Amino acid sequence: MHLAQIAVKCPRCGSRFNSKQVPVWVDIGVRNSELRQDFEGKAPQPEPHAICTCPACGKADWMAQFPATNEEAVLSQSPLTAHLQFRNAAIQAEQLVKDFYNAGIFYLYAAWCADDNKAYPQAREYRHHAIQAFTKSLQDVSCPVKERPTVEYLIGELSRRTGDFSAAQAHLQEVLPRLPGKLAYMARKILKLSAEGNMEIDKFESPV
């Protein structure tokens, strides 16, 4: 994976620092049951390079939220492990702006990156936090309307992945009638896996 060094400016404190970014993002269109791109080990996952933390004030957010600058930068982005940066971004989204939808996304990415690092207890914790944040986003309408079906599906799938099979089944049975085709198809598959007590990641499949 090619990384480019780009000087950016923190939108909170104005500090300038060097970041390492993926200049070109490629979407191969293949997902797993948590809707993460699945490269099947043939390429490194890009998510660790989607997060950035200001080394001066600690603001953690999507890399795209730190605008590029032509000004000289001496500092470098925080070296914190990606899953910890995503966790911090989620906490800031919850506490500072009450954006529970993005907090849920941050926690989900944190879980993925923790899995990559074999930090499985943390990954499980992040999934629990993602479920809570996504549920709040549906209640306070911070979840974009077009993303509601995806979030409703993910709550069920994340419940299964944490081993809470009864919660996964109850939730998916409730939301299934309003899920669109592909998500409904996968929800039925997740229901079956939950009934079997299977919490392993699976492939996202579309109906034939």
PDB file of C-alpha atoms in Angstrom:
ATOM      1  CA  MET A   1       0.000   0.000   0.000  1.00  0.00           C
ATOM      2  CA  HIS A   2       1.427   3.376  -1.038  1.00  0.00           C
ATOM      3  CA  LEU A   3       1.331   6.103   1.621  1.00  0.00           C
ATOM      4  CA  ALA A   4       1.925   9.789   0.923  1.00  0.00           C
ATOM      5  CA  GLN A   5       3.185  12.292   3.485  1.00  0.00           C
ATOM      6  CA  ILE A   6       0.899  15.318   3.476  1.00  0.00           C
ATOM      7  CA  ALA A   7       1.061  18.372   5.731  1.00  0.00           C
ATOM      8  CA  VAL A   8      -2.309  19.142   7.328  1.00  0.00           C
ATOM      9  CA  LYS A   9      -3.756  21.662   9.760  1.00  0.00           C
ATOM     10  CA  CYS A  10      -5.858  20.793  12.782  1.00  0.00           C
ATOM     11  CA  PRO A  11      -9.315  22.424  12.497  1.00  0.00           C
ATOM     12  CA  ARG A  12      -9.513  22.713  16.292  1.00  0.00           C
ATOM     13  CA  CYS A  13      -6.192  24.233  17.361  1.00  0.00           C
ATOM     14  CA  GLY A  14      -4.594  25.222  14.057  1.00  0.00           C
ATOM     15  CA  SER A  15      -1.452  23.147  14.609  1.00  0.00           C
ATOM     16  CA  ARG A  16       0.322  21.985  11.454  1.00  0.00           C
ATOM     17  CA  PHE A  17       1.681  18.458  11.247  1.00  0.00           C
ATOM     18  CA  ASN A  18       2.664  15.780   8.758  1.00  0.00           C
ATOM     19  CA  SER A  19       0.228  12.943   8.108  1.00  0.00           C
ATOM     20  CA  LYS A  20       0.532   9.657   6.249  1.00  0.00           C
ATOM     21  CA  GLN A  21      -2.376   9.127   3.881  1.00  0.00           C
ATOM     22  CA  VAL A  22      -3.549   6.697   1.235  1.00  0.00           C
ATOM     23  CA  PRO A  23      -3.714   8.936  -1.872  1.00  0.00           C
ATOM     24  CA  VAL A  24      -6.020   6.588  -3.800  1.00  0.00           C
ATOM     25  CA  TRP A  25      -8.803   4.571  -2.182  1.00  0.00           C
ATOM     26  CA  VAL A  26      -9.996   1.511  -4.092  1.00  0.00           C
ATOM     27  CA  ASP A  27     -13.397  -0.038  -3.402  1.00  0.00           C
ATOM     28  CA  ILE A  28     -13.419  -3.615  -4.664  1.00  0.00           C
ATOM     29  CA  GLY A  29     -17.112  -4.008  -3.849  1.00  0.00           C
ATOM     30  CA  VAL A  30     -16.669  -7.137  -1.691  1.00  0.00           C
ATOM     31  CA  ARG A  31     -17.873  -6.956   1.907  1.00  0.00           C
ATOM     32  CA  ASN A  32     -18.073  -9.185   4.942  1.00  0.00           C
ATOM     33  CA  SER A  33     -21.121  -9.485   7.175  1.00  0.00           C
ATOM     34  CA  GLU A  34     -20.089  -6.362   9.125  1.00  0.00           C
ATOM     35  CA  LEU A  35     -19.926  -4.504   5.781  1.00  0.00           C
ATOM     36  CA  ARG A  36     -16.136  -4.117   5.885  1.00  0.00           C
ATOM     37  CA  GLN A  37     -14.252  -4.417   2.607  1.00  0.00           C
ATOM     38  CA  ASP A  38     -12.886  -7.941   2.343  1.00  0.00           C
ATOM     39  CA  PHE A  39      -9.525  -8.217   0.582  1.00  0.00           C
ATOM     40  CA  GLU A  40      -9.183 -11.847   1.747  1.00  0.00           C
ATOM     41  CA  GLY A  41      -5.624 -11.169   2.888  1.00  0.00           C
ATOM     42  CA  LYS A  42      -4.460 -10.213  -0.615  1.00  0.00           C
ATOM     43  CA  ALA A  43      -3.986  -6.543   0.313  1.00  0.00           C
ATOM     44  CA  PRO A  44      -3.632  -4.597   3.576  1.00  0.00           C
ATOM     45  CA  GLN A  45      -6.767  -3.045   5.038  1.00  0.00           C
ATOM     46  CA  PRO A  46      -6.923   0.733   4.517  1.00  0.00           C
ATOM     47  CA  GLU A  47      -8.939   1.653   7.642  1.00  0.00           C
ATOM     48  CA  PRO A  48      -5.906   2.392   9.888  1.00  0.00           C
ATOM     49  CA  HIS A  49      -5.040   5.248   7.541  1.00  0.00           C
ATOM     50  CA  ALA A  50      -8.539   6.749   7.602  1.00  0.00           C
ATOM     51  CA  ILE A  51      -8.095   8.123  11.130  1.00  0.00           C
ATOM     52  CA  CYS A  52      -5.872  10.946  12.349  1.00  0.00           C
ATOM     53  CA  THR A  53      -5.062  12.492  15.717  1.00  0.00           C
ATOM     54  CA  CYS A  54      -3.598  15.956  16.200  1.00  0.00           C
ATOM     55  CA  PRO A  55      -0.327  15.671  18.173  1.00  0.00           C
ATOM     56  CA  ALA A  56      -0.961  19.055  19.816  1.00  0.00           C
ATOM     57  CA  CYS A  57      -4.573  19.038  21.072  1.00  0.00           C
ATOM     58  CA  GLY A  58      -5.553  15.368  20.690  1.00  0.00           C
ATOM     59  CA  LYS A  59      -8.441  15.907  18.277  1.00  0.00           C
ATOM     60  CA  ALA A  60      -9.207  12.555  16.656  1.00  0.00           C
ATOM     61  CA  ASP A  61     -11.276  12.429  13.483  1.00  0.00           C
ATOM     62  CA  TRP A  62     -11.400  11.161   9.927  1.00  0.00           C
ATOM     63  CA  MET A  63      -8.245  12.012   8.015  1.00  0.00           C
ATOM     64  CA  ALA A  64     -10.353  13.989   5.530  1.00  0.00           C
ATOM     65  CA  GLN A  65     -11.361  16.404   8.325  1.00  0.00           C
ATOM     66  CA  PHE A  66      -7.775  17.660   8.577  1.00  0.00           C
ATOM     67  CA  PRO A  67      -7.304  19.973   5.554  1.00  0.00           C
ATOM     68  CA  ALA A  68      -4.037  19.936   3.647  1.00  0.00           C
ATOM     69  CA  THR A  69      -1.805  22.985   4.020  1.00  0.00           C
ATOM     70  CA  ASN A  70       1.150  24.425   2.142  1.00  0.00           C
ATOM     71  CA  GLU A  71       2.585  25.785   5.382  1.00  0.00           C
ATOM     72  CA  GLU A  72       5.663  24.129   6.853  1.00  0.00           C
ATOM     73  CA  ALA A  73       4.951  21.349   9.350  1.00  0.00           C
ATOM     74  CA  VAL A  74       7.442  20.070  11.907  1.00  0.00           C
ATOM     75  CA  LEU A  75       5.225  17.807  14.024  1.00  0.00           C
ATOM     76  CA  SER A  76       3.938  14.401  12.928  1.00  0.00           C
ATOM     77  CA  GLN A  77       0.542  12.838  13.490  1.00  0.00           C
ATOM     78  CA  SER A  78       0.022  10.877  16.680  1.00  0.00           C
ATOM     79  CA  PRO A  79       1.570   7.378  16.614  1.00  0.00           C
ATOM     80  CA  LEU A  80      -1.294   5.902  18.656  1.00  0.00           C
ATOM     81  CA  THR A  81      -2.572   2.516  17.468  1.00  0.00           C
ATOM     82  CA  ALA A  82      -5.445   2.929  15.005  1.00  0.00           C
ATOM     83  CA  HIS A  83      -8.075   1.274  17.194  1.00  0.00           C
ATOM     84  CA  LEU A  84      -7.257   3.629  20.065  1.00  0.00           C
ATOM     85  CA  GLN A  85      -7.520   6.629  17.735  1.00  0.00           C
ATOM     86  CA  PHE A  86     -10.918   5.449  16.504  1.00  0.00           C
ATOM     87  CA  ARG A  87     -12.012   4.916  20.126  1.00  0.00           C
ATOM     88  CA  ASN A  88     -10.938   8.458  21.018  1.00  0.00           C
ATOM     89  CA  ALA A  89     -12.753   9.830  17.966  1.00  0.00           C
ATOM     90  CA  ALA A  90     -15.903   7.979  19.044  1.00  0.00           C
ATOM     91  CA  ILE A  91     -15.705   9.357  22.586  1.00  0.00           C
ATOM     92  CA  GLN A  92     -15.208  12.889  21.252  1.00  0.00           C
ATOM     93  CA  ALA A  93     -18.149  12.492  18.845  1.00  0.00           C
ATOM     94  CA  GLU A  94     -20.364  11.335  21.712  1.00  0.00           C
ATOM     95  CA  GLN A  95     -19.305  13.858  24.324  1.00  0.00           C
ATOM     96  CA  LEU A  96     -18.535  16.987  22.317  1.00  0.00           C
ATOM     97  CA  VAL A  97     -21.107  17.041  19.521  1.00  0.00           C
ATOM     98  CA  LYS A  98     -23.575  14.280  20.500  1.00  0.00           C
ATOM     99  CA  ASP A  99     -23.165  12.707  17.063  1.00  0.00           C
ATOM    100  CA  PHE A 100     -24.055   9.125  17.937  1.00  0.00           C
ATOM    101  CA  TYR A 101     -24.169   7.964  14.314  1.00  0.00           C
ATOM    102  CA  ASN A 102     -20.529   8.833  13.644  1.00  0.00           C
ATOM    103  CA  ALA A 103     -19.607   7.590  17.106  1.00  0.00           C
ATOM    104  CA  GLY A 104     -21.047   4.216  16.102  1.00  0.00           C
ATOM    105  CA  ILE A 105     -19.039   4.209  12.884  1.00  0.00           C
ATOM    106  CA  PHE A 106     -15.864   5.111  14.765  1.00  0.00           C
ATOM    107  CA  TYR A 107     -16.445   2.281  17.269  1.00  0.00           C
ATOM    108  CA  LEU A 108     -17.081  -0.143  14.410  1.00  0.00           C
ATOM    109  CA  TYR A 109     -13.803   0.821  12.736  1.00  0.00           C
ATOM    110  CA  ALA A 110     -12.082   0.568  16.124  1.00  0.00           C
ATOM    111  CA  ALA A 111     -13.339  -3.020  16.420  1.00  0.00           C
ATOM    112  CA  TRP A 112     -12.019  -3.889  12.964  1.00  0.00           C
ATOM    113  CA  CYS A 113      -8.591  -2.425  13.692  1.00  0.00           C
ATOM    114  CA  ALA A 114      -8.492  -4.142  17.094  1.00  0.00           C
ATOM    115  CA  ASP A 115      -9.242  -7.445  15.355  1.00  0.00           C
ATOM    116  CA  ASP A 116      -6.340  -6.785  12.979  1.00  0.00           C
ATOM    117  CA  ASN A 117      -4.075  -6.319  16.023  1.00  0.00           C
ATOM    118  CA  LYS A 118      -5.539  -9.414  17.733  1.00  0.00           C
ATOM    119  CA  ALA A 119      -6.799  -7.163  20.544  1.00  0.00           C
ATOM    120  CA  TYR A 120      -9.970  -9.242  20.800  1.00  0.00           C
ATOM    121  CA  PRO A 121     -11.236  -8.096  24.250  1.00  0.00           C
ATOM    122  CA  GLN A 122     -11.060  -4.472  23.066  1.00  0.00           C
ATOM    123  CA  ALA A 123     -12.755  -5.391  19.785  1.00  0.00           C
ATOM    124  CA  ARG A 124     -15.652  -6.942  21.688  1.00  0.00           C
ATOM    125  CA  GLU A 125     -15.943  -3.846  23.884  1.00  0.00           C
ATOM    126  CA  TYR A 126     -15.950  -1.575  20.838  1.00  0.00           C
ATOM    127  CA  ARG A 127     -18.755  -3.597  19.252  1.00  0.00           C
ATOM    128  CA  HIS A 128     -20.839  -3.192  22.397  1.00  0.00           C
ATOM    129  CA  HIS A 129     -20.234   0.567  22.300  1.00  0.00           C
ATOM    130  CA  ALA A 130     -21.110   0.656  18.575  1.00  0.00           C
ATOM    131  CA  ILE A 131     -24.442  -1.048  19.283  1.00  0.00           C
ATOM    132  CA  GLN A 132     -25.247   1.507  21.979  1.00  0.00           C
ATOM    133  CA  ALA A 133     -24.232   4.477  19.819  1.00  0.00           C
ATOM    134  CA  PHE A 134     -26.135   3.216  16.761  1.00  0.00           C
ATOM    135  CA  THR A 135     -29.244   2.612  18.886  1.00  0.00           C
ATOM    136  CA  LYS A 136     -29.065   6.183  20.220  1.00  0.00           C
ATOM    137  CA  SER A 137     -28.583   7.510  16.670  1.00  0.00           C
ATOM    138  CA  LEU A 138     -31.862   5.893  15.621  1.00  0.00           C
ATOM    139  CA  GLN A 139     -33.647   7.381  18.615  1.00  0.00           C
ATOM    140  CA  ASP A 140     -32.346  10.953  18.348  1.00  0.00           C
ATOM    141  CA  VAL A 141     -32.464  10.992  14.525  1.00  0.00           C
ATOM    142  CA  SER A 142     -28.745  11.749  14.179  1.00  0.00           C
ATOM    143  CA  CYS A 143     -28.619   8.748  11.841  1.00  0.00           C
ATOM    144  CA  PRO A 144     -29.111   9.867   8.199  1.00  0.00           C
ATOM    145  CA  VAL A 145     -32.400   8.574   6.810  1.00  0.00           C
ATOM    146  CA  LYS A 146     -30.728   6.687   3.969  1.00  0.00           C
ATOM    147  CA  GLU A 147     -28.415   4.926   6.456  1.00  0.00           C
ATOM    148  CA  ARG A 148     -31.139   3.727   8.841  1.00  0.00           C
ATOM    149  CA  PRO A 149     -31.574   0.286   7.211  1.00  0.00           C
ATOM    150  CA  THR A 150     -27.825  -0.304   7.303  1.00  0.00           C
ATOM    151  CA  VAL A 151     -27.621   0.734  10.954  1.00  0.00           C
ATOM    152  CA  GLU A 152     -30.592  -1.449  11.879  1.00  0.00           C
ATOM    153  CA  TYR A 153     -28.917  -4.403  10.185  1.00  0.00           C
ATOM    154  CA  LEU A 154     -25.560  -3.688  11.833  1.00  0.00           C
ATOM    155  CA  ILE A 155     -27.057  -3.590  15.335  1.00  0.00           C
ATOM    156  CA  GLY A 156     -28.246  -7.162  14.833  1.00  0.00           C
ATOM    157  CA  GLU A 157     -25.015  -8.356  13.261  1.00  0.00           C
ATOM    158  CA  LEU A 158     -22.836  -6.725  15.938  1.00  0.00           C
ATOM    159  CA  SER A 159     -24.989  -8.348  18.632  1.00  0.00           C
ATOM    160  CA  ARG A 160     -24.325 -11.735  17.022  1.00  0.00           C
ATOM    161  CA  ARG A 161     -20.604 -11.003  16.751  1.00  0.00           C
ATOM    162  CA  THR A 162     -20.431 -10.275  20.489  1.00  0.00           C
ATOM    163  CA  GLY A 163     -22.193 -13.554  21.253  1.00  0.00           C
ATOM    164  CA  ASP A 164     -25.541 -12.023  22.295  1.00  0.00           C
ATOM    165  CA  PHE A 165     -27.550 -14.317  20.050  1.00  0.00           C
ATOM    166  CA  SER A 166     -30.929 -13.717  21.671  1.00  0.00           C
ATOM    167  CA  ALA A 167     -30.572  -9.952  21.255  1.00  0.00           C
ATOM    168  CA  ALA A 168     -29.467 -10.420  17.640  1.00  0.00           C
ATOM    169  CA  GLN A 169     -32.491 -12.600  16.856  1.00  0.00           C
ATOM    170  CA  ALA A 170     -34.992 -10.347  18.617  1.00  0.00           C
ATOM    171  CA  HIS A 171     -33.664  -7.233  16.911  1.00  0.00           C
ATOM    172  CA  LEU A 172     -33.421  -8.679  13.409  1.00  0.00           C
ATOM    173  CA  GLN A 173     -36.875 -10.235  13.590  1.00  0.00           C
ATOM    174  CA  GLU A 174     -38.250  -6.803  14.444  1.00  0.00           C
ATOM    175  CA  VAL A 175     -36.467  -4.850  11.689  1.00  0.00           C
ATOM    176  CA  LEU A 176     -36.482  -7.512   8.961  1.00  0.00           C
ATOM    177  CA  PRO A 177     -39.804  -6.402   7.383  1.00  0.00           C
ATOM    178  CA  ARG A 178     -38.381  -2.939   6.635  1.00  0.00           C
ATOM    179  CA  LEU A 179     -34.919  -3.923   5.390  1.00  0.00           C
ATOM    180  CA  PRO A 180     -34.253  -3.661   1.627  1.00  0.00           C
ATOM    181  CA  GLY A 181     -33.333  -6.685  -0.500  1.00  0.00           C
ATOM    182  CA  LYS A 182     -29.620  -7.290   0.132  1.00  0.00           C
ATOM    183  CA  LEU A 183     -29.767  -6.400   3.821  1.00  0.00           C
ATOM    184  CA  ALA A 184     -32.908  -8.478   4.311  1.00  0.00           C
ATOM    185  CA  TYR A 185     -31.216 -11.455   2.670  1.00  0.00           C
ATOM    186  CA  MET A 186     -28.210 -11.132   4.960  1.00  0.00           C
ATOM    187  CA  ALA A 187     -30.403 -10.539   8.009  1.00  0.00           C
ATOM    188  CA  ARG A 188     -32.060 -13.905   7.402  1.00  0.00           C
ATOM    189  CA  LYS A 189     -28.623 -15.499   7.166  1.00  0.00           C
ATOM    190  CA  ILE A 190     -27.539 -13.793  10.395  1.00  0.00           C
ATOM    191  CA  LEU A 191     -30.697 -15.062  12.097  1.00  0.00           C
ATOM    192  CA  LYS A 192     -29.755 -18.603  11.103  1.00  0.00           C
ATOM    193  CA  LEU A 193     -26.174 -18.167  12.332  1.00  0.00           C
ATOM    194  CA  SER A 194     -27.470 -16.757  15.618  1.00  0.00           C
ATOM    195  CA  ALA A 195     -29.759 -19.762  16.070  1.00  0.00           C
ATOM    196  CA  GLU A 196     -26.678 -21.970  15.590  1.00  0.00           C
ATOM    197  CA  GLY A 197     -24.675 -20.004  18.156  1.00  0.00           C
ATOM    198  CA  ASN A 198     -22.176 -18.963  15.480  1.00  0.00           C
ATOM    199  CA  MET A 199     -20.417 -15.638  16.095  1.00  0.00           C
ATOM    200  CA  GLU A 200     -17.759 -15.869  13.357  1.00  0.00           C
ATOM    201  CA  ILE A 201     -17.480 -13.226  10.638  1.00  0.00           C
ATOM    202  CA  ASP A 202     -19.177 -14.228   7.396  1.00  0.00           C
ATOM    203  CA  LYS A 203     -19.282 -13.019   3.810  1.00  0.00           C
ATOM    204  CA  PHE A 204     -21.871 -10.499   2.719  1.00  0.00           C
ATOM    205  CA  GLU A 205     -23.925 -12.223   0.069  1.00  0.00           C
ATOM    206  CA  SER A 206     -26.594 -10.880  -2.259  1.00  0.00           C
ATOM    207  CA  PRO A 207     -29.701 -12.802  -3.294  1.00  0.00           C
ATOM    208  CA  VAL A 208     -29.289 -14.620  -6.601  1.00  0.00           C
TER     209      VAL A 208
END
